[in-house]
Tab-separated table of C-alpha atoms in Angstrom:
chain	number	residue	atom	x	y	z
A	1447	MET	CA	-17.569	-21.372	-55.391
A	1448	LEU	CA	-14.773	-18.990	-54.391
A	1449	ALA	CA	-16.040	-18.864	-50.806
A	1450	ARG	CA	-16.049	-22.681	-50.620
A	1451	LEU	CA	-12.504	-22.915	-51.990
A	1452	LEU	CA	-11.259	-20.282	-49.552
A	1453	SER	CA	-12.982	-22.068	-46.670
A	1454	GLU	CA	-11.358	-25.375	-47.590
A	1455	TYR	CA	-7.942	-23.743	-47.961
A	1456	SER	CA	-8.275	-21.905	-44.656
A	1457	ARG	CA	-8.763	-25.203	-42.876
A	1458	ALA	CA	-5.963	-26.946	-44.765
A	1459	GLY	CA	-3.321	-24.203	-44.662
A	1460	GLY	CA	-0.940	-23.772	-41.759
A	1461	PRO	CA	-1.560	-20.913	-39.320
A	1462	GLY	CA	1.388	-18.940	-40.671
A	1463	VAL	CA	0.062	-18.951	-44.228
A	1464	ARG	CA	-3.465	-18.166	-43.067
A	1465	ALA	CA	-2.238	-15.357	-40.808
A	1466	ALA	CA	-0.392	-13.741	-43.714
A	1467	ALA	CA	-3.461	-14.112	-45.936
A	1468	ALA	CA	-5.684	-12.643	-43.209
A	1469	ALA	CA	-3.425	-9.615	-42.803
A	1470	LEU	CA	-3.294	-8.987	-46.549
A	1471	THR	CA	-7.060	-9.433	-46.933
A	1472	ALA	CA	-7.876	-6.989	-44.131
A	1473	LEU	CA	-5.340	-4.490	-45.469
A	1474	LEU	CA	-6.797	-4.560	-48.979
A	1475	ILE	CA	-10.365	-4.260	-47.688
A	1476	CYS	CA	-9.507	-1.148	-45.676
A	1477	LEU	CA	-7.629	0.393	-48.583
A	1478	ALA	CA	-10.415	-0.322	-51.075
A	1479	ALA	CA	-13.402	0.445	-48.860
A	1480	GLY	CA	-11.930	3.423	-47.037
A	1481	GLN	CA	-13.140	6.186	-49.320
A	1482	PRO	CA	-16.705	4.821	-49.687
A	1483	VAL	CA	-16.965	4.401	-45.905
A	1484	ILE	CA	-15.683	7.940	-45.319
A	1485	ALA	CA	-18.242	9.279	-47.807
A	1486	TRP	CA	-20.983	7.256	-46.079
A	1487	LEU	CA	-20.033	8.655	-42.658
A	1488	ARG	CA	-19.941	12.186	-44.037
A	1489	ALA	CA	-23.333	11.782	-45.725
A	1490	ARG	CA	-24.836	10.804	-42.371
A	1491	LYS	CA	-23.242	13.824	-40.706
A	1492	LEU	CA	-21.163	11.668	-38.366
A	1493	GLY	CA	-18.485	14.327	-37.971
A	1494	GLU	CA	-16.272	14.863	-34.937
A	1495	LYS	CA	-17.495	17.518	-32.500
A	1496	THR	CA	-14.260	18.758	-30.982
A	1497	GLU	CA	-16.070	21.005	-28.510
A	1498	LYS	CA	-17.057	17.831	-26.629
A	1499	THR	CA	-13.463	16.583	-26.351
A	1500	PRO	CA	-12.564	16.350	-22.620
A	1501	ILE	CA	-9.439	18.565	-22.764
A	1502	ASP	CA	-9.187	21.497	-20.370
A	1503	ASP	CA	-6.158	23.214	-21.903
A	1504	PRO	CA	-7.360	26.191	-24.022
A	1505	ALA	CA	-4.330	26.086	-26.355
A	1506	LEU	CA	-4.859	22.409	-27.167
A	1507	ARG	CA	-8.577	22.923	-27.633
A	1508	ALA	CA	-7.790	25.640	-30.165
A	1509	ARG	CA	-5.495	23.230	-32.029
A	1510	ILE	CA	-8.009	20.434	-32.282
A	1511	ALA	CA	-10.831	22.799	-33.268
A	1512	ALA	CA	-9.538	22.592	-36.845
A	1513	LYS	CA	-10.447	18.880	-36.862
A	1514	SER	CA	-14.110	19.540	-36.173
A	1515	GLY	CA	-16.352	17.887	-38.736
A	1516	THR	CA	-13.889	15.137	-39.683
A	1517	PRO	CA	-15.887	11.898	-40.112
A	1518	THR	CA	-15.687	9.658	-37.059
A	1519	MET	CA	-16.858	6.129	-36.167
A	1520	GLY	CA	-14.387	4.862	-38.788
A	1521	GLY	CA	-13.916	1.850	-36.545
A	1522	VAL	CA	-16.700	0.242	-38.578
A	1523	LEU	CA	-14.151	-0.073	-41.401
A	1524	ILE	CA	-11.645	-1.820	-39.130
A	1525	LEU	CA	-14.293	-4.168	-37.733
A	1526	GLY	CA	-15.706	-4.930	-41.162
A	1527	ALA	CA	-12.284	-5.857	-42.521
A	1528	LEU	CA	-11.553	-7.901	-39.392
A	1529	VAL	CA	-14.785	-9.897	-39.599
A	1530	VAL	CA	-14.471	-10.650	-43.321
A	1531	SER	CA	-10.821	-11.629	-43.019
A	1532	CYS	CA	-11.424	-13.919	-40.035
A	1533	ALA	CA	-14.429	-15.482	-41.766
A	1534	LEU	CA	-12.227	-16.327	-44.747
A	1535	TRP	CA	-9.037	-17.469	-43.048
A	1536	ALA	CA	-9.703	-18.409	-39.400
A	1537	ASP	CA	-11.315	-21.560	-38.057
A	1538	LEU	CA	-14.385	-20.038	-36.425
A	1539	ALA	CA	-15.183	-23.354	-34.762
A	1540	GLU	CA	-12.175	-22.721	-32.504
A	1541	THR	CA	-13.119	-21.047	-29.228
A	1542	GLY	CA	-10.192	-18.647	-28.963
A	1543	VAL	CA	-10.711	-16.773	-32.219
A	1544	LEU	CA	-14.487	-16.794	-31.810
A	1545	VAL	CA	-14.272	-15.194	-28.358
A	1546	ALA	CA	-11.708	-12.629	-29.525
A	1547	LEU	CA	-13.912	-11.670	-32.459
A	1548	GLY	CA	-17.044	-11.568	-30.296
A	1549	THR	CA	-15.294	-9.411	-27.703
A	1550	ALA	CA	-14.143	-6.948	-30.358
A	1551	LEU	CA	-17.638	-6.730	-31.843
A	1552	ALA	CA	-19.308	-6.275	-28.445
A	1553	LEU	CA	-16.927	-3.462	-27.546
A	1554	ALA	CA	-17.430	-1.909	-30.986
A	1555	VAL	CA	-21.165	-1.760	-30.291
A	1556	LEU	CA	-20.469	-0.154	-26.906
A	1557	GLY	CA	-18.135	2.331	-28.574
A	1558	ALA	CA	-20.689	3.098	-31.280
A	1559	VAL	CA	-23.329	3.903	-28.653
A	1560	ASP	CA	-20.835	6.214	-26.952
A	1561	ASP	CA	-19.904	7.881	-30.254
A	1562	LEU	CA	-23.534	8.421	-31.244
A	1563	GLN	CA	-24.352	9.981	-27.888
A	1564	LYS	CA	-21.421	12.363	-28.322
A	1565	LEU	CA	-22.534	13.295	-31.823
A	1566	HIS	CA	-26.282	13.581	-31.301
A	1567	GLY	CA	-26.648	13.945	-27.542
A	1568	THR	CA	-26.055	16.885	-25.274
A	1569	GLY	CA	-23.232	15.411	-23.198
A	1570	ARG	CA	-19.897	13.724	-23.779
A	1571	GLY	CA	-21.186	10.228	-24.404
A	1572	LEU	CA	-21.665	7.471	-21.874
A	1573	SER	CA	-20.552	8.186	-18.335
A	1574	SER	CA	-17.187	6.714	-17.366
A	1575	LEU	CA	-18.846	4.434	-14.811
A	1576	ARG	CA	-21.433	3.093	-17.244
A	1577	LYS	CA	-18.843	2.504	-19.952
A	1578	LEU	CA	-16.483	0.745	-17.533
A	1579	SER	CA	-19.332	-1.416	-16.224
A	1580	TRP	CA	-20.098	-2.657	-19.727
A	1581	GLN	CA	-16.418	-3.251	-20.429
A	1582	ILE	CA	-16.160	-5.357	-17.280
A	1583	LEU	CA	-19.277	-7.347	-18.189
A	1584	ILE	CA	-17.934	-8.034	-21.675
A	1585	GLY	CA	-14.599	-9.055	-20.167
A	1586	LEU	CA	-16.351	-11.371	-17.698
A	1587	GLY	CA	-18.141	-13.033	-20.577
A	1588	ALA	CA	-14.893	-13.459	-22.487
A	1589	GLY	CA	-13.149	-14.940	-19.451
A	1590	LEU	CA	-15.960	-17.410	-18.795
A	1591	ALA	CA	-16.105	-18.421	-22.457
A	1592	LEU	CA	-12.363	-19.072	-22.467
A	1593	ALA	CA	-12.242	-20.896	-19.121
A	1594	GLY	CA	-12.566	-24.377	-20.559
A	1595	HIS	CA	-10.344	-23.464	-23.482
A	1596	VAL	CA	-7.200	-22.352	-21.659
A	1597	ARG	CA	-7.140	-23.679	-18.090
A	1598	GLY	CA	-5.703	-27.062	-19.078
A	1599	THR	CA	-3.224	-25.751	-21.644
A	1600	ALA	CA	0.454	-24.972	-21.258
A	1601	ALA	CA	1.899	-21.480	-21.448
A	1602	ALA	CA	4.948	-20.644	-23.546
A	1603	GLY	CA	6.750	-19.401	-20.458
A	1604	ALA	CA	6.172	-19.216	-16.726
A	1605	LEU	CA	5.924	-15.430	-16.801
A	1606	LEU	CA	3.615	-15.120	-19.810
A	1607	SER	CA	0.295	-16.283	-18.334
A	1608	PRO	CA	-1.192	-17.108	-14.912
A	1609	PRO	CA	-0.950	-20.818	-13.906
A	1610	TRP	CA	-4.652	-21.632	-14.285
A	1611	ALA	CA	-4.206	-25.412	-14.037
A	1612	LEU	CA	-2.884	-25.056	-10.481
A	1613	LEU	CA	-6.098	-23.388	-9.303
A	1614	GLY	CA	-8.314	-26.428	-9.830
A	1615	ARG	CA	-12.015	-25.587	-9.581
A	1616	ALA	CA	-11.192	-21.994	-8.750
A	1617	ALA	CA	-9.765	-21.542	-12.259
A	1618	VAL	CA	-13.152	-20.712	-13.809
A	1619	PRO	CA	-14.074	-17.765	-11.535
A	1620	ALA	CA	-10.442	-16.640	-11.549
A	1621	LEU	CA	-10.430	-16.612	-15.350
A	1622	ALA	CA	-13.680	-14.657	-15.401
A	1623	VAL	CA	-12.217	-11.991	-13.118
A	1624	TRP	CA	-8.954	-11.962	-15.066
A	1625	GLY	CA	-10.846	-11.578	-18.324
A	1626	ALA	CA	-12.810	-8.653	-16.906
A	1627	VAL	CA	-9.684	-6.877	-15.675
A	1628	PHE	CA	-7.577	-7.575	-18.757
A	1629	VAL	CA	-10.210	-6.788	-21.387
A	1630	ALA	CA	-11.452	-3.662	-19.605
A	1631	GLY	CA	-7.904	-2.493	-18.960
A	1632	MET	CA	-6.628	-2.953	-22.507
A	1633	SER	CA	-9.739	-1.514	-24.137
A	1634	ASN	CA	-9.410	1.573	-21.950
A	1635	ALA	CA	-5.691	1.765	-22.726
A	1636	THR	CA	-6.228	1.851	-26.479
A	1637	ASN	CA	-9.130	4.264	-26.080
A	1638	VAL	CA	-6.971	6.699	-24.116
A	1639	THR	CA	-4.202	6.392	-26.722
A	1640	ASP	CA	-6.528	7.428	-29.550
A	1641	GLY	CA	-5.855	11.158	-29.376
A	1642	MET	CA	-3.824	12.099	-32.456
A	1643	ASP	CA	-3.960	11.442	-36.179
A	1644	GLY	CA	-2.606	7.958	-36.850
A	1645	LEU	CA	-1.394	7.387	-33.291
A	1646	LEU	CA	-3.533	4.429	-32.256
A	1647	SER	CA	-3.879	2.854	-35.702
A	1648	GLY	CA	-0.100	2.733	-36.165
A	1649	LEU	CA	0.624	1.478	-32.652
A	1650	ALA	CA	-2.141	-1.129	-32.922
A	1651	ALA	CA	-0.743	-2.387	-36.233
A	1652	LEU	CA	2.674	-2.851	-34.608
A	1653	ALA	CA	1.352	-4.503	-31.438
A	1654	SER	CA	-1.002	-6.788	-33.384
A	1655	THR	CA	1.799	-7.878	-35.712
A	1656	ALA	CA	4.069	-8.675	-32.780
A	1657	LEU	CA	1.322	-10.567	-30.958
A	1658	ALA	CA	0.518	-12.545	-34.119
A	1659	ALA	CA	4.201	-13.428	-34.487
A	1660	GLY	CA	4.323	-14.424	-30.832
A	1661	CYS	CA	1.297	-16.670	-31.276
A	1662	LEU	CA	2.929	-18.378	-34.270
A	1663	ILE	CA	6.173	-18.911	-32.351
A	1664	ALA	CA	4.207	-20.330	-29.422
A	1665	HIS	CA	2.268	-22.615	-31.778
A	1666	ARG	CA	5.504	-24.000	-33.223
A	1667	ALA	CA	6.645	-24.635	-29.651
A	1668	GLY	CA	3.619	-26.872	-29.067
A	1669	MET	CA	0.897	-24.476	-27.903
A	1670	ALA	CA	-1.948	-25.565	-30.176
A	1671	GLN	CA	-4.348	-22.976	-28.719
A	1672	ALA	CA	-2.229	-20.129	-30.136
A	1673	ALA	CA	-2.859	-20.926	-33.826
A	1674	GLU	CA	-6.210	-19.222	-34.425
A	1675	PRO	CA	-5.493	-16.165	-32.238
A	1676	ALA	CA	-2.504	-15.635	-34.554
A	1677	VAL	CA	-4.874	-15.363	-37.519
A	1678	PHE	CA	-7.107	-12.939	-35.598
A	1679	CYS	CA	-4.175	-10.722	-34.580
A	1680	ALA	CA	-2.795	-10.731	-38.122
A	1681	ALA	CA	-6.185	-9.651	-39.460
A	1682	MET	CA	-6.276	-6.883	-36.845
A	1683	ALA	CA	-2.788	-5.767	-37.899
A	1684	GLY	CA	-3.798	-5.593	-41.553
A	1685	ALA	CA	-7.007	-3.720	-40.767
A	1686	CYS	CA	-5.209	-1.154	-38.597
A	1687	ALA	CA	-2.450	-0.685	-41.187
A	1688	GLY	CA	-5.042	-0.121	-43.892
A	1689	PHE	CA	-6.972	2.302	-41.700
A	1690	LEU	CA	-3.748	4.205	-40.989
A	1691	CYS	CA	-3.592	5.192	-44.655
A	1692	HIS	CA	-6.834	7.144	-44.157
A	1693	ASN	CA	-6.145	8.199	-40.570
A	1694	ARG	CA	-2.594	9.589	-40.884
A	1695	HIS	CA	-2.069	13.333	-40.557
A	1696	PRO	CA	-4.097	15.171	-41.702
A	1697	ALA	CA	-6.707	12.544	-40.898
A	1698	ARG	CA	-9.611	12.054	-43.280
A	1699	VAL	CA	-11.431	9.872	-40.749
A	1700	PHE	CA	-11.260	9.018	-37.040
A	1701	MET	CA	-11.968	5.542	-35.684
A	1702	GLY	CA	-13.869	6.854	-32.649
A	1703	ASP	CA	-14.620	4.697	-29.624
A	1704	THR	CA	-16.158	2.247	-32.100
A	1705	GLY	CA	-12.666	1.217	-33.142
A	1706	ALA	CA	-10.572	2.221	-30.134
A	1707	LEU	CA	-12.421	0.053	-27.605
A	1708	ALA	CA	-12.654	-2.908	-29.982
A	1709	ILE	CA	-8.934	-2.987	-30.781
A	1710	GLY	CA	-7.738	-3.238	-27.188
A	1711	GLY	CA	-10.458	-5.623	-26.052
A	1712	GLY	CA	-10.066	-7.906	-29.060
A	1713	LEU	CA	-6.306	-8.155	-28.627
A	1714	ALA	CA	-6.737	-8.777	-24.898
A	1715	ALA	CA	-9.144	-11.670	-25.508
A	1716	ALA	CA	-6.803	-13.123	-28.143
A	1717	ALA	CA	-3.878	-12.896	-25.715
A	1718	VAL	CA	-5.846	-14.696	-22.993
A	1719	ALA	CA	-6.860	-17.396	-25.485
A	1720	ALA	CA	-3.242	-17.887	-26.574
A	1721	ARG	CA	-1.946	-17.569	-22.994
A	1722	LEU	CA	0.332	-14.697	-23.955
A	1723	GLU	CA	-1.035	-11.933	-21.741
A	1724	ALA	CA	2.382	-10.706	-20.616
A	1725	LEU	CA	3.503	-10.502	-24.227
A	1726	LEU	CA	0.624	-8.137	-25.025
A	1727	LEU	CA	1.506	-5.954	-22.039
A	1728	VAL	CA	5.041	-5.588	-23.391
A	1729	VAL	CA	4.304	-5.137	-27.107
A	1730	GLY	CA	1.513	-2.762	-26.095
A	1731	ALA	CA	3.701	-0.928	-23.576
A	1732	VAL	CA	2.782	2.461	-25.043
A	1733	PHE	CA	-0.898	1.706	-24.388
A	1734	VAL	CA	-0.056	0.777	-20.792
A	1735	ILE	CA	1.951	3.973	-20.289
A	1736	GLU	CA	-0.839	6.116	-21.725
A	1737	LEU	CA	-3.444	4.504	-19.455
A	1738	THR	CA	-1.167	4.754	-16.417
A	1739	SER	CA	-0.559	8.459	-17.016
A	1740	SER	CA	-4.305	9.116	-17.154
A	1741	GLY	CA	-4.984	6.967	-14.097
A	1742	LEU	CA	-2.304	8.679	-12.040
A	1743	GLN	CA	-3.561	12.095	-13.092
A	1744	ILE	CA	-7.148	11.313	-12.089
A	1745	ALA	CA	-6.076	9.754	-8.766
A	1746	SER	CA	-3.762	12.656	-7.951
A	1747	ILE	CA	-6.421	15.284	-8.659
A	1748	ARG	CA	-9.078	13.505	-6.616
A	1749	LEU	CA	-6.888	12.460	-3.683
A	1750	LEU	CA	-4.147	15.101	-3.526
A	1751	HIS	CA	-5.931	17.942	-5.347
A	1752	ARG	CA	-2.941	18.512	-7.623
A	1753	ARG	CA	-1.647	17.248	-10.960
A	1754	VAL	CA	1.316	14.914	-11.436
A	1755	LEU	CA	1.469	15.864	-15.132
A	1756	PRO	CA	0.683	19.163	-16.868
A	1757	ILE	CA	-1.957	17.276	-18.860
A	1758	ALA	CA	-2.885	13.642	-19.474
A	1759	PRO	CA	-2.589	11.290	-21.266
A	1760	VAL	CA	1.113	11.670	-21.831
A	1761	HIS	CA	1.014	12.312	-25.598
A	1762	HIS	CA	-0.702	15.634	-24.890
A	1763	VAL	CA	2.267	16.701	-22.732
A	1764	PHE	CA	4.478	16.850	-25.822
A	1765	GLN	CA	1.729	18.572	-27.777
A	1766	ARG	CA	1.374	21.213	-25.073
A	1767	ARG	CA	5.108	21.891	-25.266
A	1768	GLY	CA	4.666	22.853	-28.904
A	1769	ALA	CA	5.850	19.715	-30.714
A	1770	ALA	CA	4.194	19.086	-34.074
A	1771	GLU	CA	1.606	16.308	-34.058
A	1772	PRO	CA	3.235	14.211	-36.844
A	1773	ARG	CA	6.557	14.339	-34.987
A	1774	ILE	CA	4.959	13.177	-31.736
A	1775	VAL	CA	3.169	10.336	-33.522
A	1776	LEU	CA	6.387	9.228	-35.235
A	1777	GLY	CA	8.195	9.167	-31.898
A	1778	PHE	CA	5.452	7.088	-30.310
A	1779	HIS	CA	5.448	4.716	-33.284
A	1780	LEU	CA	9.190	4.196	-32.872
A	1781	CYS	CA	8.605	3.439	-29.186
A	1782	GLY	CA	5.883	0.996	-30.224
A	1783	LEU	CA	8.267	-0.709	-32.647
A	1784	ALA	CA	10.906	-1.033	-29.925
A	1785	ALA	CA	8.307	-2.499	-27.555
A	1786	ALA	CA	7.170	-4.980	-30.212
A	1787	LEU	CA	10.721	-6.196	-30.810
A	1788	ALA	CA	11.458	-6.377	-27.081
A	1789	GLY	CA	8.259	-8.292	-26.424
A	1790	LEU	CA	9.133	-11.062	-28.837
A	1791	GLY	CA	12.290	-11.641	-26.808
A	1792	LEU	CA	10.050	-12.831	-23.949
A	1793	LEU	CA	9.381	-16.037	-25.850
A	1794	TRP	CA	13.049	-17.007	-25.590
A	1795	PHE	CA	12.912	-17.140	-21.790
């Protein structure tokens, strides 16, 4: 009876009301289910093995050694809250939210396989090439699924999304390629960012909130396709905020690749569906900077045989200089807040 009433209300309520309800629902689920999920992960011996963390600096490795054994794969809590919240408040018959949710779940499965190989295998999880290949395939699928959904729609601004309608028949393959690049890029960006207690969960909550607000503003401006992605992003924001309560320093649980890959890929698919890709790049500027620092470091080592940074990604630079982890995370969260506020200004141009 309650499920039927909620379903009817979710269809009748405006996207703003449903987005707020989705955020609150996901938040409460993560708060309530956090401790049982942590206990479940601990009972199955799914604890972080810091010796397999790909950090070469001996001083940093000594610091993170204290975190060994902390339950990981906590992304299942984020995904569970996201799925339940979207099922209650989003219109799952709408392509945009369905693809965003499917993309997040597919990447969560990929991340879970990687996490399990790290925990129970002999190596450091899936190889970078294999993981990237799957990310690209998932992104291709998302782009193809969204091709008919977005190519004939209007964007909120000329600089916020590629002009798909001008490409004619070439729009479908172009969208597939764009989906692959955008989903793979953002999922890698959030994965790279997940390196300190509360860092990614806090930044993701801020970016998701800003993207949800941007979707609602775009919907009021006449972009009908942005309504359901707003509900998805709001649910993601609530789930990440709730997870942050368990993940803040000292963390009682890590999200692992299970959560880190899903967050970036899900938000990327939602942004493509709402035609607000540039907005995500701005509100998620910290993710972009983190990924860029790692990419430049890898390219410099392989091509020039020297480092452009003492260590990558960039949050480890501050850690290597001796800054306390909570202070670094707070600084990055403030940068994320500034990026979120700046990104919303894009919708005025």
